[in-house]
Amino acid sequence: MNMEARIRGIGMTSHRTRLRLIDRLRSSGIRDENVLQAMLDVPRHCFVDEALASRSYEDCALPIGEGQTISQPYVVALMSELVVNSGFLGAPVNKVLEIGTGSGYQAAVLAELVPEVYTLERIRSLSRKAIRAFGDLRIRNIKSRYADGFDGWSDQGPFDAIIVTAAMEEIPDTLLSQVRDGGVLIGPVGAQNIGQTLSVVRCFDEKPPQIRRVADVKFVPFLRGCG
Ligand code: SAH
């Protein structure tokens, strides 16, 4: 199958199958129409192995190799909704950093919604594959790097939002310091064995951060150093 046909999809990856996923996201409580449109437009099957393509519009996490997973579509939509609605006092959300590129799917969804997306991944093979997928899909507003996300991306910061797609036992101060005044860090916080809470941490220069807990989630661990 050529690239155009693969991206368009057939059968279990067709537009019709994707519409069913959007209905499901809507009934699960995703309300933002721009997010729903981005979830419809970004071909999730292009971010998983061809052998798993037929399952890519089920609302579940799937393996992407190296012991990692592409998040469940509902969680991607929920986190995207939190990002796009995170503007403080109506400020626009222009520049977002994702930690944990994985397949690249979450970054691709964000790239439909915000002008500038930066993403970091600690496993080289995953970082490479994601960059290839961005190229195949002609996504031009994502900058990717193979690096340890613990350090953030200081020369590009501060960011309006930082989204961490791996479970943090504690939120690194380095990341909080790269969130702009009034911006947010969004991600799962909690130990691996007990599950985590998707949290939104609003950061301020002059006062302590405010934490809002959104949902119980299960993510792969946030690990220090490159793999
Ligand atoms: N957002 C991804 C989900 C990836 S799973 C997607 O849409 O597919 C979490 C990813 O975080 C894994 O690929 C893992 O390797 C990566 N990760 C974990 N700790 C990291 C760190 N310190 N820096 C960068 N990436 C990290």
Coordinates of N, CA and C and ligand atoms in Angstrom, one line a residue:
M1 N 0.9 -1.2 0.0 CA 0.0 0.0 0.0 C 0.9 1.3 0.0
N2 N 0.6 2.2 -0.9 CA 1.4 3.4 -0.8 C 1.1 4.3 0.4
M3 N 1.9 5.3 0.7 CA 1.8 6.1 1.9 C 0.5 6.8 2.0
E4 N 0.0 7.4 0.9 CA -1.2 8.2 0.9 C -2.4 7.2 1.3
A5 N -2.4 6.0 0.7 CA -3.5 5.1 1.0 C -3.4 4.6 2.4
R6 N -2.2 4.4 2.9 CA -2.0 3.9 4.3 C -2.5 4.9 5.3
I7 N -2.2 6.2 5.0 CA -2.6 7.3 5.9 C -4.2 7.4 5.9
R8 N -4.8 7.3 4.7 CA -6.2 7.4 4.6 C -6.9 6.2 5.3
G9 N -6.4 5.0 5.2 CA -6.9 3.9 5.9 C -8.0 3.2 5.2
I10 N -8.2 1.9 5.5 CA -9.4 1.1 5.0 C -9.9 0.2 6.1
G11 N -11.1 -0.3 6.0 CA -11.6 -1.2 7.0 C -11.5 -0.7 8.4
M12 N -10.7 -1.4 9.2 CA -10.6 -1.1 10.6 C -9.8 0.2 10.9
T13 N -9.3 0.8 9.8 CA -8.6 2.1 10.0 C -9.2 3.2 9.2
S14 N -10.4 2.9 8.7 CA -11.1 3.9 7.8 C -11.7 5.1 8.6
H15 N -12.2 6.1 7.9 CA -12.8 7.2 8.4 C -14.0 6.8 9.3
R16 N -14.8 5.8 8.8 CA -15.9 5.4 9.6 C -15.6 4.8 10.9
T17 N -14.5 4.0 10.9 CA -14.1 3.4 12.2 C -13.6 4.5 13.1
R18 N -12.9 5.5 12.6 CA -12.5 6.6 13.5 C -13.6 7.4 14.0
L19 N -14.7 7.5 13.2 CA -15.9 8.3 13.7 C -16.5 7.6 14.9
R20 N -16.5 6.2 14.9 CA -17.0 5.5 16.1 C -16.2 5.8 17.3
L21 N -14.9 5.9 17.2 CA -14.1 6.3 18.3 C -14.4 7.7 18.9
I22 N -14.7 8.6 17.9 CA -15.0 10.0 18.4 C -16.3 10.0 19.1
D23 N -17.3 9.1 18.7 CA -18.6 9.0 19.4 C -18.3 8.5 20.8
R24 N -17.4 7.6 20.9 CA -17.1 7.0 22.2 C -16.5 8.0 23.1
L25 N -15.5 8.8 22.6 CA -14.9 9.8 23.4 C -15.9 10.8 23.9
R26 N -16.8 11.2 23.0 CA -17.8 12.2 23.3 C -18.7 11.6 24.5
S27 N -19.1 10.3 24.4 CA -19.9 9.8 25.5 C -19.1 9.6 26.8
S28 N -17.8 9.5 26.6 CA -16.9 9.4 27.9 C -16.7 10.8 28.5
G29 N -17.2 11.9 27.9 CA -17.1 13.2 28.5 C -16.1 14.2 27.8
I30 N -15.5 13.8 26.7 CA -14.7 14.8 26.0 C -15.6 15.7 25.3
R31 N -15.5 17.0 25.6 CA -16.4 18.0 25.0 C -15.8 19.0 24.0
D32 N -14.5 19.2 24.1 CA -13.9 20.2 23.3 C -13.9 19.8 21.8
E33 N -14.6 20.6 21.0 CA -14.8 20.2 19.6 C -13.5 20.2 18.8
N34 N -12.6 21.1 19.1 CA -11.3 21.1 18.4 C -10.5 19.8 18.8
V35 N -10.6 19.4 20.0 CA -9.9 18.2 20.4 C -10.5 17.0 19.7
L36 N -11.8 16.9 19.7 CA -12.5 15.8 19.0 C -12.1 15.8 17.5
Q37 N -12.0 17.0 16.9 CA -11.6 17.0 15.5 C -10.2 16.5 15.3
A38 N -9.3 17.0 16.2 CA -7.9 16.5 16.1 C -7.8 15.0 16.2
M39 N -8.6 14.4 17.2 CA -8.6 13.0 17.4 C -9.1 12.3 16.1
L40 N -10.0 12.9 15.4 CA -10.5 12.3 14.1 C -9.5 12.4 13.0
D41 N -8.8 13.6 13.0 CA -7.9 13.8 11.9 C -6.5 13.1 12.0
V42 N -6.0 12.9 13.2 CA -4.7 12.3 13.3 C -4.8 10.8 13.2
P43 N -4.2 10.1 12.2 CA -4.4 8.7 12.0 C -3.6 7.9 13.0
R44 N -4.2 7.5 14.1 CA -3.5 6.7 15.2 C -2.8 5.5 14.6
H45 N -3.4 4.9 13.6 CA -2.9 3.6 13.1 C -1.5 3.8 12.5
C46 N -1.1 5.1 12.1 CA 0.2 5.4 11.6 C 1.3 5.4 12.7
F47 N 0.9 5.3 14.0 CA 1.8 5.4 15.1 C 2.0 4.1 15.8
V48 N 1.3 3.0 15.2 CA 1.5 1.7 15.8 C 2.1 0.7 14.7
D49 N 2.5 -0.4 15.1 CA 3.0 -1.4 14.2 C 1.9 -1.8 13.2
E50 N 2.2 -2.2 12.0 CA 1.1 -2.6 11.0 C 0.3 -3.7 11.6
A51 N 0.9 -4.6 12.3 CA 0.2 -5.8 12.9 C -0.9 -5.4 13.9
L52 N -0.8 -4.2 14.4 CA -1.7 -3.7 15.4 C -2.7 -2.7 14.9
A53 N -2.5 -2.3 13.6 CA -3.3 -1.2 13.0 C -4.8 -1.4 13.1
S54 N -5.2 -2.7 13.0 CA -6.7 -2.9 13.0 C -7.3 -2.7 14.4
R55 N -6.4 -2.5 15.5 CA -6.9 -2.3 16.8 C -6.7 -0.8 17.2
S56 N -6.2 0.0 16.3 CA -5.8 1.3 16.7 C -6.9 2.3 17.0
Y57 N -8.2 2.0 16.6 CA -9.3 2.8 17.0 C -10.2 2.2 18.1
E58 N -9.6 1.2 18.8 CA -10.3 0.8 20.0 C -9.7 1.7 21.1
D59 N -10.6 1.9 22.1 CA -10.1 2.9 23.1 C -9.2 2.2 24.2
C60 N -8.1 1.7 23.7 CA -7.2 1.1 24.7 C -5.7 1.4 24.3
A61 N -4.8 1.3 25.4 CA -3.4 1.4 25.2 C -2.9 0.2 24.4
L62 N -1.8 0.4 23.6 CA -1.3 -0.7 22.8 C 0.3 -0.6 22.9
P63 N 0.9 -1.8 22.8 CA 2.4 -1.8 22.9 C 3.0 -1.2 21.7
I64 N 4.1 -0.4 21.9 CA 4.9 0.2 20.8 C 6.3 -0.3 20.8
G65 N 6.6 -1.3 21.6 CA 8.0 -1.8 21.6 C 8.8 -1.2 22.8
E66 N 9.9 -1.8 23.1 CA 10.8 -1.4 24.2 C 10.0 -1.3 25.5
G67 N 9.0 -2.1 25.7 CA 8.2 -2.2 26.9 C 7.3 -0.9 27.1
Q68 N 7.1 -0.1 26.1 CA 6.4 1.1 26.3 C 5.0 1.0 25.6
T69 N 4.1 1.9 25.8 CA 2.8 1.9 25.2 C 2.4 3.2 24.7
I70 N 1.5 3.2 23.7 CA 0.8 4.4 23.2 C -0.4 4.5 24.1
S71 N -0.7 5.7 24.6 CA -1.7 5.8 25.6 C -3.1 5.6 25.0
Q72 N -4.1 5.3 25.8 CA -5.5 5.1 25.4 C -6.0 6.4 24.8
P73 N -6.7 6.3 23.7 CA -7.2 7.5 23.1 C -8.0 8.5 24.1
Y74 N -8.8 7.9 25.0 CA -9.5 8.8 25.9 C -8.5 9.6 26.8
V75 N -7.4 9.0 27.2 CA -6.4 9.7 28.0 C -5.7 10.8 27.2
V76 N -5.4 10.5 25.9 CA -4.8 11.5 25.0 C -5.7 12.7 24.8
A77 N -7.0 12.3 24.6 CA -8.0 13.4 24.4 C -8.2 14.3 25.7
L78 N -8.2 13.6 26.8 CA -8.4 14.3 28.1 C -7.2 15.2 28.4
M79 N -6.0 14.7 28.2 CA -4.8 15.5 28.4 C -4.7 16.7 27.4
S80 N -5.1 16.4 26.2 CA -5.1 17.5 25.2 C -6.1 18.6 25.6
E81 N -7.3 18.1 26.1 CA -8.3 19.1 26.5 C -7.7 19.9 27.7
L82 N -7.0 19.3 28.6 CA -6.4 20.0 29.7 C -5.4 21.1 29.2
V83 N -4.6 20.7 28.2 CA -3.6 21.6 27.6 C -4.3 22.8 27.0
V84 N -5.2 22.5 26.1 CA -5.8 23.6 25.3 C -6.6 24.6 26.2
N85 N -7.2 24.1 27.3 CA -7.9 24.9 28.1 C -7.2 25.5 29.3
S86 N -5.8 25.4 29.2 CA -5.0 25.8 30.4 C -4.6 27.2 30.4
G87 N -5.0 28.0 29.4 CA -4.6 29.4 29.3 C -5.0 30.2 30.5
F88 N -4.0 30.8 31.2 CA -4.3 31.5 32.4 C -4.9 32.9 32.1
L89 N -6.1 33.2 32.7 CA -6.7 34.5 32.4 C -6.8 34.8 30.9
G90 N -7.2 33.8 30.2 CA -7.4 33.9 28.8 C -6.2 34.0 27.9
A91 N -5.0 33.8 28.5 CA -3.8 33.8 27.7 C -3.8 32.6 26.7
P92 N -3.3 32.8 25.5 CA -3.3 31.7 24.5 C -2.2 30.6 24.9
V93 N -2.4 29.4 24.5 CA -1.4 28.4 24.8 C -0.7 28.1 23.4
N94 N 0.5 28.6 23.4 CA 1.2 28.6 22.1 C 2.4 27.6 22.0
K95 N 2.9 27.3 23.2 CA 4.2 26.5 23.2 C 4.1 25.5 24.2
V96 N 4.1 24.2 23.8 CA 4.0 23.1 24.7 C 5.1 22.1 24.6
L97 N 5.6 21.7 25.8 CA 6.6 20.6 25.8 C 6.0 19.3 26.3
E98 N 6.2 18.3 25.5 CA 5.8 16.9 26.0 C 7.0 16.1 26.4
I99 N 6.9 15.5 27.6 CA 8.0 14.6 28.0 C 7.5 13.1 27.8
G100 N 8.2 12.3 26.9 CA 7.7 11.0 26.7 C 7.1 10.9 25.3
T101 N 7.8 11.1 24.2 CA 7.3 11.1 22.9 C 6.6 9.7 22.6
G102 N 7.3 8.6 23.0 CA 6.7 7.3 22.7 C 6.5 7.1 21.2
S103 N 5.3 6.8 20.8 CA 4.9 6.7 19.4 C 4.9 8.0 18.7
G104 N 4.7 9.1 19.4 CA 4.5 10.4 18.7 C 3.1 10.8 18.6
Y105 N 2.2 9.9 19.0 CA 0.7 10.2 18.7 C 0.2 11.4 19.5
Q106 N 0.5 11.4 20.8 CA 0.1 12.6 21.6 C 0.6 13.9 21.1
A107 N 1.9 13.9 20.7 CA 2.5 15.1 20.1 C 1.8 15.5 18.8
A108 N 1.4 14.5 18.0 CA 0.7 14.8 16.7 C -0.6 15.4 17.0
V109 N -1.3 14.9 18.0 CA -2.7 15.5 18.3 C -2.5 16.9 18.8
L110 N -1.5 17.1 19.7 CA -1.2 18.5 20.2 C -0.9 19.4 19.0
A111 N -0.1 18.9 18.0 CA 0.3 19.8 16.9 C -0.8 20.3 16.1
E112 N -2.0 19.6 16.2 CA -3.2 20.2 15.5 C -3.8 21.3 16.3
L113 N -3.5 21.4 17.6 CA -4.2 22.3 18.5 C -3.4 23.5 18.9
V114 N -2.1 23.4 19.0 CA -1.2 24.5 19.4 C -0.1 24.7 18.4
P115 N 0.4 26.0 18.2 CA 1.3 26.3 17.2 C 2.7 25.6 17.3
E116 N 3.2 25.5 18.5 CA 4.6 24.9 18.7 C 4.6 23.8 19.7
V117 N 5.0 22.6 19.2 CA 5.1 21.4 20.1 C 6.6 21.0 20.2
Y118 N 7.1 20.8 21.4 CA 8.4 20.2 21.6 C 8.2 18.9 22.3
T119 N 9.0 17.9 21.9 CA 8.8 16.6 22.6 C 10.2 15.9 22.8
L120 N 10.3 15.2 24.0 CA 11.5 14.6 24.3 C 11.3 13.1 24.6
E121 N 12.2 12.2 24.2 CA 12.1 10.8 24.5 C 13.5 10.2 24.8
R122 N 13.5 9.3 25.9 CA 14.7 8.8 26.4 C 15.2 7.5 25.7
I123 N 14.3 6.9 24.8 CA 14.7 5.7 24.1 C 14.8 6.1 22.6
R124 N 16.1 5.9 22.1 CA 16.5 6.4 20.8 C 15.6 5.8 19.7
S125 N 15.3 4.5 19.7 CA 14.6 3.9 18.6 C 13.2 4.4 18.5
L126 N 12.5 4.7 19.7 CA 11.2 5.3 19.7 C 11.2 6.7 19.1
S127 N 12.2 7.5 19.6 CA 12.4 8.8 19.1 C 12.5 8.9 17.6
R128 N 13.3 8.0 17.1 CA 13.5 7.9 15.6 C 12.3 7.6 14.9
K129 N 11.6 6.6 15.4 CA 10.3 6.1 14.7 C 9.3 7.3 14.7
A130 N 9.2 8.0 15.8 CA 8.2 9.1 15.9 C 8.5 10.1 14.9
I131 N 9.8 10.5 14.8 CA 10.3 11.5 13.9 C 9.9 11.1 12.4
R132 N 10.1 9.8 12.1 CA 9.7 9.4 10.8 C 8.2 9.5 10.6
A133 N 7.4 9.2 11.6 CA 5.9 9.3 11.4 C 5.5 10.8 11.2
F134 N 6.2 11.7 11.9 CA 5.9 13.1 11.7 C 6.2 13.5 10.3
G135 N 7.3 13.0 9.8 CA 7.7 13.3 8.4 C 6.7 12.8 7.4
D136 N 6.3 11.5 7.6 CA 5.3 10.8 6.7 C 4.0 11.6 6.7
L137 N 3.6 12.1 7.8 CA 2.3 12.8 7.9 C 2.5 14.3 7.6
R138 N 3.7 14.7 7.3 CA 4.0 16.1 7.0 C 3.6 17.1 8.1
I139 N 3.9 16.7 9.3 CA 3.6 17.6 10.5 C 4.9 18.4 10.7
R140 N 4.7 19.7 10.6 CA 5.9 20.5 10.6 C 6.2 21.4 11.9
N141 N 5.2 21.3 12.8 CA 5.4 22.2 14.0 C 5.7 21.4 15.3
I142 N 6.4 20.2 15.1 CA 6.9 19.5 16.2 C 8.4 19.4 16.2
K143 N 9.1 19.8 17.3 CA 10.5 19.6 17.4 C 10.8 18.5 18.3
S144 N 11.5 17.5 17.9 CA 11.7 16.3 18.7 C 13.2 16.2 19.0
R145 N 13.4 15.6 20.2 CA 14.8 15.4 20.6 C 14.9 14.1 21.4
Y146 N 16.0 13.3 21.2 CA 16.3 12.2 22.0 C 17.1 12.7 23.2
A147 N 16.5 12.7 24.4 CA 17.1 13.2 25.6 C 16.3 12.9 26.8
D148 N 17.0 13.0 28.0 CA 16.3 12.7 29.2 C 15.4 13.9 29.6
G149 N 14.1 13.6 29.7 CA 13.1 14.6 30.0 C 13.2 15.2 31.4
F150 N 14.0 14.6 32.3 CA 14.1 15.1 33.6 C 14.7 16.5 33.5
D151 N 15.5 16.8 32.5 CA 16.1 18.1 32.4 C 15.3 19.1 31.6
G152 N 14.2 18.6 31.1 CA 13.3 19.5 30.3 C 14.1 20.0 29.0
W153 N 13.7 21.1 28.5 CA 14.4 21.6 27.3 C 14.6 23.1 27.5
S154 N 15.7 23.4 28.3 CA 15.8 24.8 28.9 C 16.0 25.9 27.9
D155 N 16.7 25.6 26.8 CA 16.9 26.7 25.9 C 15.7 27.0 25.0
Q156 N 14.6 26.2 25.1 CA 13.4 26.5 24.4 C 12.3 27.1 25.4
G157 N 12.5 26.9 26.7 CA 11.5 27.3 27.7 C 11.5 28.9 27.8
P158 N 10.6 29.4 28.7 CA 9.6 28.7 29.4 C 8.4 28.3 28.4
F159 N 7.7 27.3 28.9 CA 6.5 26.8 28.1 C 5.2 27.2 28.7
D160 N 4.2 27.3 27.9 CA 2.9 27.6 28.4 C 2.3 26.4 29.2
A161 N 2.7 25.2 28.6 CA 2.3 24.0 29.3 C 3.4 22.9 29.1
I162 N 3.6 22.1 30.1 CA 4.5 20.9 30.0 C 3.6 19.7 30.3
I163 N 3.6 18.7 29.4 CA 2.8 17.5 29.6 C 3.7 16.3 29.7
V164 N 3.6 15.6 30.8 CA 4.4 14.4 31.0 C 3.6 13.2 30.8
T165 N 4.0 12.3 29.9 CA 3.2 11.2 29.6 C 3.8 9.9 30.1
A166 N 4.5 10.0 31.3 CA 5.0 8.9 32.0 C 4.8 9.2 33.5
A167 N 4.7 8.1 34.3 CA 4.3 8.4 35.7 C 5.4 8.8 36.6
M168 N 5.2 10.0 37.2 CA 6.3 10.6 38.0 C 6.0 10.3 39.5
E169 N 7.0 9.8 40.2 CA 6.8 9.6 41.7 C 6.8 11.0 42.3
E170 N 7.6 11.9 41.8 CA 7.6 13.3 42.3 C 7.9 14.1 41.0
I171 N 7.4 15.3 41.0 CA 7.6 16.2 39.9 C 8.9 16.9 40.0
P172 N 9.8 16.7 39.0 CA 11.1 17.3 39.1 C 11.0 18.9 39.1
D173 N 11.8 19.5 40.0 CA 11.8 21.0 40.0 C 12.3 21.6 38.7
T174 N 13.2 20.9 38.1 CA 13.7 21.5 36.8 C 12.5 21.7 35.8
L175 N 11.6 20.7 35.8 CA 10.5 20.9 34.9 C 9.6 22.0 35.3
L176 N 9.3 22.1 36.6 CA 8.4 23.2 37.1 C 9.0 24.6 36.7
S177 N 10.4 24.6 36.8 CA 11.1 25.9 36.5 C 11.0 26.3 35.0
Q178 N 10.6 25.4 34.2 CA 10.5 25.7 32.8 C 9.0 26.0 32.3
V179 N 8.1 26.1 33.3 CA 6.7 26.5 33.0 C 6.6 28.0 33.3
R180 N 6.0 28.7 32.4 CA 6.0 30.1 32.5 C 5.0 30.5 33.7
D181 N 5.1 31.7 34.2 CA 4.2 32.2 35.2 C 2.8 32.1 34.8
G182 N 2.0 31.3 35.6 CA 0.6 31.1 35.2 C 0.4 29.9 34.3
G183 N 1.4 29.2 33.9 CA 1.3 28.1 33.0 C 1.1 26.8 33.9
V184 N 1.0 25.7 33.2 CA 0.7 24.4 33.9 C 1.7 23.3 33.5
L185 N 1.8 22.4 34.5 CA 2.4 21.1 34.2 C 1.3 20.0 34.4
I186 N 1.2 19.2 33.4 CA 0.1 18.2 33.4 C 0.7 16.8 33.3
G187 N 0.3 15.9 34.2 CA 0.9 14.6 34.1 C 0.4 13.7 35.3
P188 N 0.7 12.4 35.1 CA 0.3 11.4 36.2 C 1.3 11.4 37.3
V189 N 0.9 11.5 38.5 CA 1.8 11.6 39.7 C 1.4 10.4 40.6
G190 N 2.4 9.6 41.0 CA 2.1 8.5 42.0 C 3.0 7.4 41.7
A191 N 3.1 6.5 42.6 CA 4.0 5.3 42.5 C 3.5 4.3 41.5
Q192 N 4.4 3.6 40.9 CA 4.0 2.6 39.8 C 3.0 1.5 40.3
N193 N 3.3 1.0 41.5 CA 2.5 -0.2 42.0 C 1.1 0.2 42.5
I194 N 0.8 1.5 42.8 CA -0.5 1.9 43.3 C -1.3 2.7 42.3
G195 N -0.8 2.9 41.2 CA -1.6 3.7 40.2 C -1.3 5.2 40.4
Q196 N -1.8 6.0 39.5 CA -1.4 7.4 39.6 C -2.6 8.3 39.4
T197 N -2.4 9.6 39.8 CA -3.5 10.6 39.6 C -3.1 11.6 38.5
L198 N -3.9 11.7 37.5 CA -3.6 12.7 36.5 C -3.8 14.1 37.2
S199 N -2.7 14.9 37.2 CA -2.7 16.1 38.0 C -2.4 17.3 37.1
V200 N -3.0 18.5 37.5 CA -2.6 19.7 36.8 C -2.0 20.6 37.8
V201 N -0.8 21.0 37.6 CA 0.0 21.9 38.5 C 0.1 23.2 37.9
R202 N -0.6 24.2 38.5 CA -0.4 25.6 38.0 C 0.7 26.3 38.7
C203 N 1.6 26.8 37.9 CA 2.9 27.4 38.5 C 2.9 28.9 38.5
F204 N 3.4 29.5 39.5 CA 3.5 31.0 39.6 C 4.9 31.4 40.0
D205 N 5.3 32.5 39.6 CA 6.6 33.0 40.0 C 6.6 33.4 41.4
E206 N 5.5 34.0 41.9 CA 5.5 34.7 43.2 C 4.7 33.9 44.3
K207 N 4.1 32.8 43.9 CA 3.4 32.0 45.0 C 3.5 30.5 44.7
P208 N 3.2 29.7 45.7 CA 3.4 28.3 45.5 C 2.5 27.7 44.4
P209 N 2.9 26.6 43.8 CA 2.0 26.0 42.8 C 0.7 25.5 43.4
Q210 N -0.3 25.5 42.5 CA -1.6 24.9 42.9 C -1.9 23.6 42.2
I211 N -2.3 22.6 42.9 CA -2.4 21.3 42.3 C -3.9 20.9 42.2
R212 N -4.3 20.4 41.0 CA -5.7 19.9 40.8 C -5.6 18.5 40.4
R213 N -6.3 17.6 41.0 CA -6.3 16.2 40.7 C -7.5 15.9 39.8
V214 N -7.3 15.3 38.6 CA -8.3 15.1 37.6 C -8.9 13.7 37.5
A215 N -8.0 12.7 37.5 CA -8.5 11.3 37.2 C -7.5 10.3 37.6
D216 N -8.0 9.1 37.9 CA -7.0 8.0 38.2 C -6.6 7.4 36.8
V217 N -5.3 7.2 36.7 CA -4.7 6.7 35.4 C -3.6 5.7 35.7
K218 N -3.1 5.1 34.6 CA -2.0 4.1 34.8 C -1.1 4.3 33.6
F219 N 0.1 4.8 33.9 CA 1.1 5.1 32.9 C 2.4 4.3 33.2
V220 N 3.2 4.1 32.1 CA 4.6 3.5 32.3 C 5.4 4.5 33.1
P221 N 6.5 4.0 33.8 CA 7.2 4.9 34.7 C 8.1 6.0 33.9
F222 N 8.2 7.1 34.6 CA 9.1 8.2 34.2 C 10.5 7.8 34.7
L223 N 11.5 7.5 33.9 CA 12.8 7.0 34.3 C 13.9 8.0 34.0
R224 N 14.9 8.0 34.9 CA 16.0 9.0 34.7 C 17.0 8.4 33.8
G225 N 17.6 9.3 33.0 CA 18.7 8.9 32.1 C 18.1 8.4 30.7
C226 N 19.0 8.3 29.7 CA 18.6 7.8 28.4 C 18.7 6.3 28.4
G227 N 17.8 5.6 27.7 CA 17.8 4.1 27.6 C 18.6 3.6 26.5
Ligands
SAH1 N1 3.0 10.1 24.6 C1 3.3 8.8 24.2 C2 3.1 7.8 25.3 C3 4.4 7.2 25.6 S1 4.6 6.1 26.9 C4 2.4 8.4 22.9 O1 1.6 9.2 22.5 O2 2.7 7.3 22.4 C5 5.8 7.1 27.9 C6 7.1 7.4 27.2 O3 7.8 8.1 28.1 C7 7.9 6.1 26.9 O4 8.2 6.1 25.5 C8 9.2 6.3 27.7 O5 10.3 5.8 27.1 C9 9.2 7.8 27.9 N2 10.0 8.3 29.1 C10 10.0 7.8 30.3 N3 10.9 8.5 31.1 C11 11.4 9.5 30.3 C12 12.3 10.6 30.5 N4 13.0 10.8 31.6 N5 12.6 11.4 29.4 C13 12.0 11.2 28.2 N6 11.1 10.2 28.0 C14 10.8 9.4 29.0

